[in-house]
Coordinates of C-alpha atoms and ligand atoms in Angstrom, one line a residue:
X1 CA -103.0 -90.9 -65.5
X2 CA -101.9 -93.6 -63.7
X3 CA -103.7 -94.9 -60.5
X4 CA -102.1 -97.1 -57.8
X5 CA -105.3 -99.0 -56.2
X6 CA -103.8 -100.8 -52.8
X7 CA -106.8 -102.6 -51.2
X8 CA -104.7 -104.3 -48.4
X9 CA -106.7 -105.8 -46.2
X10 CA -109.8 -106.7 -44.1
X11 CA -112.7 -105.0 -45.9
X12 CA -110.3 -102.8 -48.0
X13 CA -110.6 -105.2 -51.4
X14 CA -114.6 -105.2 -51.4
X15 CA -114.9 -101.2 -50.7
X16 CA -111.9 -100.7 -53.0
X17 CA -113.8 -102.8 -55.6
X18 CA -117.2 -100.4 -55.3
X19 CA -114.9 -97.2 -55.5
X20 CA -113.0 -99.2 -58.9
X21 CA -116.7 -99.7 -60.4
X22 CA -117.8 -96.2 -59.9
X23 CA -114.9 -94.6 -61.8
X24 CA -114.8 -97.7 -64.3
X25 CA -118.5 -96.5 -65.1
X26 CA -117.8 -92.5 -65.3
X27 CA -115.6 -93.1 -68.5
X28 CA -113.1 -90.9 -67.6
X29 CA -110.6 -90.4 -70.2
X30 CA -106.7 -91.5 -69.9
X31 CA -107.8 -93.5 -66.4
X32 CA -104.8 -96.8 -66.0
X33 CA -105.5 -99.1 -62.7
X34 CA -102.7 -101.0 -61.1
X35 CA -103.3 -102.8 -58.2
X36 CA -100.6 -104.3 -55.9
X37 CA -100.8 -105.6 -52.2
X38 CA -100.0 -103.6 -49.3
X39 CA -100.4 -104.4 -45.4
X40 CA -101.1 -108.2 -43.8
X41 CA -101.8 -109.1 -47.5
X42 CA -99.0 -108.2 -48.5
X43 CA -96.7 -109.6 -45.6
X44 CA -98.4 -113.0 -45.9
X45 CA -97.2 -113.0 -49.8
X46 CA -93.9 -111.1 -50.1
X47 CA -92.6 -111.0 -46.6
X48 CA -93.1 -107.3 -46.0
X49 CA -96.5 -104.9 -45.2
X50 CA -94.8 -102.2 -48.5
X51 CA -93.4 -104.4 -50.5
X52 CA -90.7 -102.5 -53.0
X53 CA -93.2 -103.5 -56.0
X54 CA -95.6 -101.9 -54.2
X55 CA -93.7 -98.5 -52.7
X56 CA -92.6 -98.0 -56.7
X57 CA -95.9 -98.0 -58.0
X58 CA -96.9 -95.8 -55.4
X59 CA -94.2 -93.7 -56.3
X60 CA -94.9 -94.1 -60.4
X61 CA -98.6 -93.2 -60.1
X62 CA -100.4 -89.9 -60.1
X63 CA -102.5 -90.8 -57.0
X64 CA -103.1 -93.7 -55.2
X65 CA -106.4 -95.0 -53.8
X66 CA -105.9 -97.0 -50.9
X67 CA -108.5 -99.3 -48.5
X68 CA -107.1 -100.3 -45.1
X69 CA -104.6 -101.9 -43.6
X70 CA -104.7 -104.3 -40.3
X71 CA -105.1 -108.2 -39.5
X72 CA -105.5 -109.6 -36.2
X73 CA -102.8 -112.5 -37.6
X74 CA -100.1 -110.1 -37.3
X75 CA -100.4 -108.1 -34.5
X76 CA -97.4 -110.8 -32.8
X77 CA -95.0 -109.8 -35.6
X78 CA -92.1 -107.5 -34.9
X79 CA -93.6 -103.7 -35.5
X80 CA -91.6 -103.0 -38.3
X81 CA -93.5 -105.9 -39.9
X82 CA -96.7 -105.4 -39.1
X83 CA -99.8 -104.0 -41.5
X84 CA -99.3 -100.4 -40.2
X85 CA -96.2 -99.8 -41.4
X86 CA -97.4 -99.9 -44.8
X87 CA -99.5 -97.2 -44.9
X88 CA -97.0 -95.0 -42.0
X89 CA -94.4 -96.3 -44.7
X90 CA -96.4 -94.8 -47.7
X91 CA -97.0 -91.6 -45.7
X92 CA -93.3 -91.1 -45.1
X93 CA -91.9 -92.1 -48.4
X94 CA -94.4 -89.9 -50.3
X95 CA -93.8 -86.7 -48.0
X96 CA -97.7 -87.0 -47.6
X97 CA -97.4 -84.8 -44.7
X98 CA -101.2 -83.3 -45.0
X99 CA -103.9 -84.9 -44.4
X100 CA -107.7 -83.7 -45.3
X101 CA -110.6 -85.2 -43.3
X102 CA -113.7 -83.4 -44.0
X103 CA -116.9 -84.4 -41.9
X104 CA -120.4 -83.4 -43.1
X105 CA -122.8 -84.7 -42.5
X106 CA -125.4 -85.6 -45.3
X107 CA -128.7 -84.4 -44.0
X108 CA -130.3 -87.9 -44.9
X109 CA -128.4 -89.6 -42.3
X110 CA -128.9 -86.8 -39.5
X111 CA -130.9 -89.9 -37.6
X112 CA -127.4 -92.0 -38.0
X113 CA -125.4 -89.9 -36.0
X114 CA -124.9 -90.5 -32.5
X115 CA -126.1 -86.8 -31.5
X116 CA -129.4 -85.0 -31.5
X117 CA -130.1 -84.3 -35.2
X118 CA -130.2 -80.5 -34.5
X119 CA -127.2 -80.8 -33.0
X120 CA -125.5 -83.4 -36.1
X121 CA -126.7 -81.2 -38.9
X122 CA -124.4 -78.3 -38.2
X123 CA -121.6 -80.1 -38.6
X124 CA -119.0 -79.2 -41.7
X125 CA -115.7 -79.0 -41.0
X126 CA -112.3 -80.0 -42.5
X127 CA -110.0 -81.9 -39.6
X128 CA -106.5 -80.7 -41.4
X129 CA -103.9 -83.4 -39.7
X130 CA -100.1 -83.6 -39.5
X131 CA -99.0 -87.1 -41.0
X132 CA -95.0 -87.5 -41.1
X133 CA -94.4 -86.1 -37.6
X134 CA -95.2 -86.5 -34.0
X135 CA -95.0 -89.7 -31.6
X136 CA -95.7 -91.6 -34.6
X137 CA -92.4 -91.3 -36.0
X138 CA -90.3 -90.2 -32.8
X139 CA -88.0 -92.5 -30.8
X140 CA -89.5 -95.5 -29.7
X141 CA -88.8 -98.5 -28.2
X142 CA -88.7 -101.2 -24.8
X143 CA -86.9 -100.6 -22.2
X144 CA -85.9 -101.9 -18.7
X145 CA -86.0 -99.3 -15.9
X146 CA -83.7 -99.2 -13.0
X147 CA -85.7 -101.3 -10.8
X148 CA -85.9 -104.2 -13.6
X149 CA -89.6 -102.9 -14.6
X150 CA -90.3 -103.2 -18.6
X151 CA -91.1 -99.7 -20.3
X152 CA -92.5 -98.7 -23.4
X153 CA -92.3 -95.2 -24.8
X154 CA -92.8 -93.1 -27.8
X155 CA -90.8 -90.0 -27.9
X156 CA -93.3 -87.1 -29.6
X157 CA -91.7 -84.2 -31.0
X158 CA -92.2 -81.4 -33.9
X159 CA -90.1 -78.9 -35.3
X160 CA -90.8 -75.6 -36.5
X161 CA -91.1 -76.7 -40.3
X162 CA -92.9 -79.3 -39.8
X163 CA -95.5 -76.8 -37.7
X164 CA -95.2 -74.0 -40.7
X165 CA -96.0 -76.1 -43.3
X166 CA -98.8 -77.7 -41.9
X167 CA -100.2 -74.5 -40.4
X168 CA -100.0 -73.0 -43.8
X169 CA -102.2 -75.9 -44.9
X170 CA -104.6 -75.3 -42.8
X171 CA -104.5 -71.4 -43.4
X172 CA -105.5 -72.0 -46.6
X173 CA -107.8 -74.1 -46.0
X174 CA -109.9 -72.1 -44.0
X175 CA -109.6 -69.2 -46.6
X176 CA -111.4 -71.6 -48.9
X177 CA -114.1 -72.1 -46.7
X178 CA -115.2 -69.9 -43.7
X179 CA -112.3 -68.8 -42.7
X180 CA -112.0 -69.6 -39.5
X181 CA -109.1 -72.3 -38.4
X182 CA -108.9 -73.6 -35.2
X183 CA -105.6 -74.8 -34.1
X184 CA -105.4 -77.9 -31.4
X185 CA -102.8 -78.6 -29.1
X186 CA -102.1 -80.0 -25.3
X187 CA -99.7 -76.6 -24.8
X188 CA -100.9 -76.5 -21.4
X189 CA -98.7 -79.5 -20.9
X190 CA -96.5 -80.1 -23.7
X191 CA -93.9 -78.5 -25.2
X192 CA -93.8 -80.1 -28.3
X193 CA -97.4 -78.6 -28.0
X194 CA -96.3 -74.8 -27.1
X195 CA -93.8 -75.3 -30.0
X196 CA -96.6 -76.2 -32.4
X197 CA -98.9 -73.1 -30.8
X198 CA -95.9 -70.6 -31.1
X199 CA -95.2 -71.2 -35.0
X200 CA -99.0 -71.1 -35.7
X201 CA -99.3 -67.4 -34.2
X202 CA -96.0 -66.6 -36.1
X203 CA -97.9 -68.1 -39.0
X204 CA -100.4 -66.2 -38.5
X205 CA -99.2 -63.0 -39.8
X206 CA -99.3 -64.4 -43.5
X207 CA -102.5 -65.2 -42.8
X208 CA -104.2 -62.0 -41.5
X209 CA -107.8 -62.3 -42.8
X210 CA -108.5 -65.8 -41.1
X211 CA -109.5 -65.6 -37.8
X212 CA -107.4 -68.2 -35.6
X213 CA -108.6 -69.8 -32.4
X214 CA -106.6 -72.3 -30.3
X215 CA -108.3 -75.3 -28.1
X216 CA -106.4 -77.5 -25.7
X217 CA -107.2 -81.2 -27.4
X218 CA -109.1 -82.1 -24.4
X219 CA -111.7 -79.5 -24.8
X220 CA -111.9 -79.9 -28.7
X221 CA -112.6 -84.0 -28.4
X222 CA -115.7 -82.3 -25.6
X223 CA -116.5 -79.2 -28.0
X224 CA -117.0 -81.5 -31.1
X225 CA -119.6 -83.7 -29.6
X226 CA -121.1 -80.3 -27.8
X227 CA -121.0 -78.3 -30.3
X228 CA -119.3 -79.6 -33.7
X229 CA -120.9 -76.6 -35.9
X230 CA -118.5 -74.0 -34.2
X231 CA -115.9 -75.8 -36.4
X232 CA -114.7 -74.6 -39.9
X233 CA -111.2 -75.9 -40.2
X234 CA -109.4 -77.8 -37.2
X235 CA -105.1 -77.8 -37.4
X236 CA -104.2 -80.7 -35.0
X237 CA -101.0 -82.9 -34.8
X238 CA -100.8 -86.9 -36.1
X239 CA -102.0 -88.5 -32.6
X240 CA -104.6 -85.8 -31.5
X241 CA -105.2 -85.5 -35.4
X242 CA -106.0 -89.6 -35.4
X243 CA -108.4 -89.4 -32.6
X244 CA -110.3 -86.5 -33.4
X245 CA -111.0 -87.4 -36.7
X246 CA -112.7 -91.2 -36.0
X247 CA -114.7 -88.8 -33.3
X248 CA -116.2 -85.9 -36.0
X249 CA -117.0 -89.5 -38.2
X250 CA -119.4 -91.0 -35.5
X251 CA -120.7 -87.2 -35.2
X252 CA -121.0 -87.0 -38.7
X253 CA -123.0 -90.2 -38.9
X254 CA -120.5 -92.7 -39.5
X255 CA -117.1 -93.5 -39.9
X256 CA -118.5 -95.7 -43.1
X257 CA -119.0 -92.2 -45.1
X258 CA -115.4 -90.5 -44.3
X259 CA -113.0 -89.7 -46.6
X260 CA -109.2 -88.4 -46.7
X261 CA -106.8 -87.1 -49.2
X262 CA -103.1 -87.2 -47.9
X263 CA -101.1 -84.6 -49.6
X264 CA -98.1 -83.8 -50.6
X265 CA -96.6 -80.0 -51.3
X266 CA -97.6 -81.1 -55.0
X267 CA -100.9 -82.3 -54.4
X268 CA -99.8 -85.9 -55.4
X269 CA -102.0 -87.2 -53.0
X270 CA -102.9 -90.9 -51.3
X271 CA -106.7 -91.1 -50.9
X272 CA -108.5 -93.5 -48.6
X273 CA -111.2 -93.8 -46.0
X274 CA -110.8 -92.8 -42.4
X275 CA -112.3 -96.2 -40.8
X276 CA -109.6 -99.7 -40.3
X277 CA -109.4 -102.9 -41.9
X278 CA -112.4 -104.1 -39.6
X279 CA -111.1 -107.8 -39.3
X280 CA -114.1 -108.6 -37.7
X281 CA -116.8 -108.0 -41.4
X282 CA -114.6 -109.0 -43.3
X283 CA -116.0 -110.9 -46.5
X284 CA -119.0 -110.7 -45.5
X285 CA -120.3 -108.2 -47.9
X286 CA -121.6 -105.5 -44.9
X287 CA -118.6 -102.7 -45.2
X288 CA -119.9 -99.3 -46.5
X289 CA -118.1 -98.4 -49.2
X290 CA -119.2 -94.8 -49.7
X291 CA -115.8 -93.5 -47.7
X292 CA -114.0 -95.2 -50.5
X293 CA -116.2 -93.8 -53.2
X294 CA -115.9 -90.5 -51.5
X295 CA -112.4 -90.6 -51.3
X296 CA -112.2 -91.5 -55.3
X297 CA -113.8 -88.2 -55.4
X298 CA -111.5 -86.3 -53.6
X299 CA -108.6 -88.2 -55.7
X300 CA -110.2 -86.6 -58.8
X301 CA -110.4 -83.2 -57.3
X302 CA -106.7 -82.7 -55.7
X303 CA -105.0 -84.7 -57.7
X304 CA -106.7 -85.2 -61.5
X305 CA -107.8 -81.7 -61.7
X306 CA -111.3 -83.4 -62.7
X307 CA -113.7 -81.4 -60.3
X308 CA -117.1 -81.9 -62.6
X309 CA -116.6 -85.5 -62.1
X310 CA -116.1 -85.3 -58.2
X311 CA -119.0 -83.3 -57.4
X312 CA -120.8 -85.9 -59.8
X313 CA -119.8 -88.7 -57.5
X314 CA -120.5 -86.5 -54.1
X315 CA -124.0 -86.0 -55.8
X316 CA -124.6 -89.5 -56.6
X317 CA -123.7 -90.7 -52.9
X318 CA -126.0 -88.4 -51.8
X319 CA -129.0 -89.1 -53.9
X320 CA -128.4 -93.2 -52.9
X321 CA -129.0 -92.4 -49.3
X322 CA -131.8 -89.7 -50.3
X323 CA -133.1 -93.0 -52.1
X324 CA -132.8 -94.9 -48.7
X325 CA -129.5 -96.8 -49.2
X326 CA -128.4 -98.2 -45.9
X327 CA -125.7 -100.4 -45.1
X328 CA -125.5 -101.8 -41.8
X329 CA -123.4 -98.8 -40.4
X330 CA -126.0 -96.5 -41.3
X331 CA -128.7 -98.6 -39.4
X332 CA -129.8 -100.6 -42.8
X333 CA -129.6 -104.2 -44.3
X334 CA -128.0 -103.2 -47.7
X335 CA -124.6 -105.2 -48.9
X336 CA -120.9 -103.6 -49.9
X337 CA -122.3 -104.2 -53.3
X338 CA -125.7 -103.1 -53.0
X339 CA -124.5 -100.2 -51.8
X340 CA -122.5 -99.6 -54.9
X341 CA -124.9 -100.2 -57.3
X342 CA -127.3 -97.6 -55.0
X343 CA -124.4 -95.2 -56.2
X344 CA -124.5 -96.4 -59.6
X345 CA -128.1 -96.3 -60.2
X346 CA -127.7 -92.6 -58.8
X347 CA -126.2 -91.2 -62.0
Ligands
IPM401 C1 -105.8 -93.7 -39.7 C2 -105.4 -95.1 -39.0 C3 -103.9 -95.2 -39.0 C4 -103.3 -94.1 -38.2 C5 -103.4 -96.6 -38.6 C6 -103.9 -97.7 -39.4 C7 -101.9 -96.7 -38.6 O1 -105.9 -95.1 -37.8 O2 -105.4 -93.5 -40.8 O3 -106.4 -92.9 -39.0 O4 -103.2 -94.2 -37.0 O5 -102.9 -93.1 -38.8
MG402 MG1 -107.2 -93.5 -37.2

């Protein structure tokens, strides 16, 4: 088994570097690392954010464990240059259309999260999330209107495939879990949005034993910090998808402890924490790197058919912070590494 490890940039080498030592230490048979830059890092040394060294590893490996992407030095560059496009890039090329985002919180850290712990502890849900779709790969551009006036805009559409598939996704998901999925949208508005409702109630029919419940986005982003345990699995579209998800993090403690697993139909997946680059810690040894851990968990779930070992790692994350571990994030003083070897010692 072949594993692509892309820390790009920002904090993504030292949390990638915490994930690498936890599987280094679990032994697991037939485990090969390549690493290869992606993002500002890789810009700065190739002259592009994906590389083709890097896209054909990506492409080569079973799964690919990836950190962030994002420097403040390139935000001038010409969009099609800048970190971002890396991991869009990677999302497109791959047909990583799904995207998994599960918030839960770990009762240790129920004083972490921004709500009322009684409130905070209900929450476990799976945010499913459209990736190769939406405004984020529509028509875009700058633009003069009549009256001289420079315009930006982002055409968003979907079409009905591109709803099924990801609908189905998130139909079976919930029939994993609770069974309830709740489907968000803006078709109030939208028709990109009443498209995307339509094909999920057509959907639906393959799908008669889950009960299915719409929310208009703005309600959901008010509902999740409200009420966040009415959630089992949420449906949503790339943008509302994007927001939502850094929300249930905060909710769920912190968006240091998220995961995500970006799938494709063949569960070849990209795996990589929900939070950014965060220029601003960089090298300084204060990113959390459980997200990353995590996420090397969900790699060896979806994609290495090595369950045992996952719930191994979940279990060890959770008896660090049972132990106290606390990085900044989580209201502590504890170090990227520190933090690792809190996961380490867990085993
Ligand atoms: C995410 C990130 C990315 C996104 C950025 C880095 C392009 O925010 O994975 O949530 O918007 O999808
Ligand atoms: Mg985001």
């Amino acid at each position: 088994m072949l594993i692509a490890l892309l820390p790009g940039d920002g904090i993504g080498p030292e949390v990638i570097a915490e994930a690498r030592r936890v599987l280094d230490s679990l032994a697991i048979p037939d485990l090969q690392f390549e690493t290869a830059v992606v993002g500002g890092a890789a810009y700065k040394a190739k002259g592009h954010p994906l590389p083709p060294e890097t896209l054909d590893l990506a492409k080569r490996a079973d799964a690919i464990l990836f950190g962030a992407v994002g420097d403040p030095d390139c935000d001038k560059l010409d969009r099609h240059l800048r970190p971002e496009q890396a991991i869009l890039g990677l999302r497109k090329e791959l047909n990583l259309f799904a995207n998994l985002r599960p918030a839960k919180l770990f009762p240790e850290l129920a004083d972490a999260s921004a709500l009322r712990p009684e409130v905070a502890t209900q929450i476990d849900m799976v945010i499913i999330r459209e990736l190769n779709g939406d405004v984020y790969f529509g028509e875009k551009g700058m633009r003069k209107t009549a009256s001289g006036l420079r315009e930006g805009y982002d055409v968003m559409s979907y079409n009905e495939d591109e709803v099924r598939r990801i609908a189905r996704v998130g139909f079976e998901t919930a029939r994993a879990r609770k069974g309830k999925l709740c489907s968000v949208d803006k078709a109030n508005v939208l028709e990109t949005s009443q498209l995307w409702r339509d094909v999920v109630i057509e959907t639906h029919a393959e799908f008669a034993d889950i009960e299915l419940s719409h929310m208009y986005v703005d309600n959901a982003a008010m509902q999740l910090v409200r009420n966040p345990g009415q959630f089992d699995v949420i449906v949503t579209g790339n943008l509302f998808g994007d927001i939502l998800s850094d929300q249930a993090s905060m909710c769920a403690g912190s968006i240091g402890m998220l995961p995500s697993a970006s799938l494709d139909a063949n569960q070849k997946g990209l795996y990589e924490p929900i939070h950014g680059s965060a220029p601003d810690i960089a090298g300084q040894g204060k990113a959390n790197p459980l997200a990353t851990i995590l996420s090397a968990a969900m790699m060896l779930r979806y994609s290495l058919n090595q369950a045992a070992i996952a719930d191994r790692i979940e279990a060890a994350v959770a008896k660090a912070l049972a132990n106290g571990a606390r990085s900044p994030d989580l209201g502590g003083k504890m170090s990227t590494r520190e933090m690792g070897d809190a996961v380490l010692a867990a085993f």
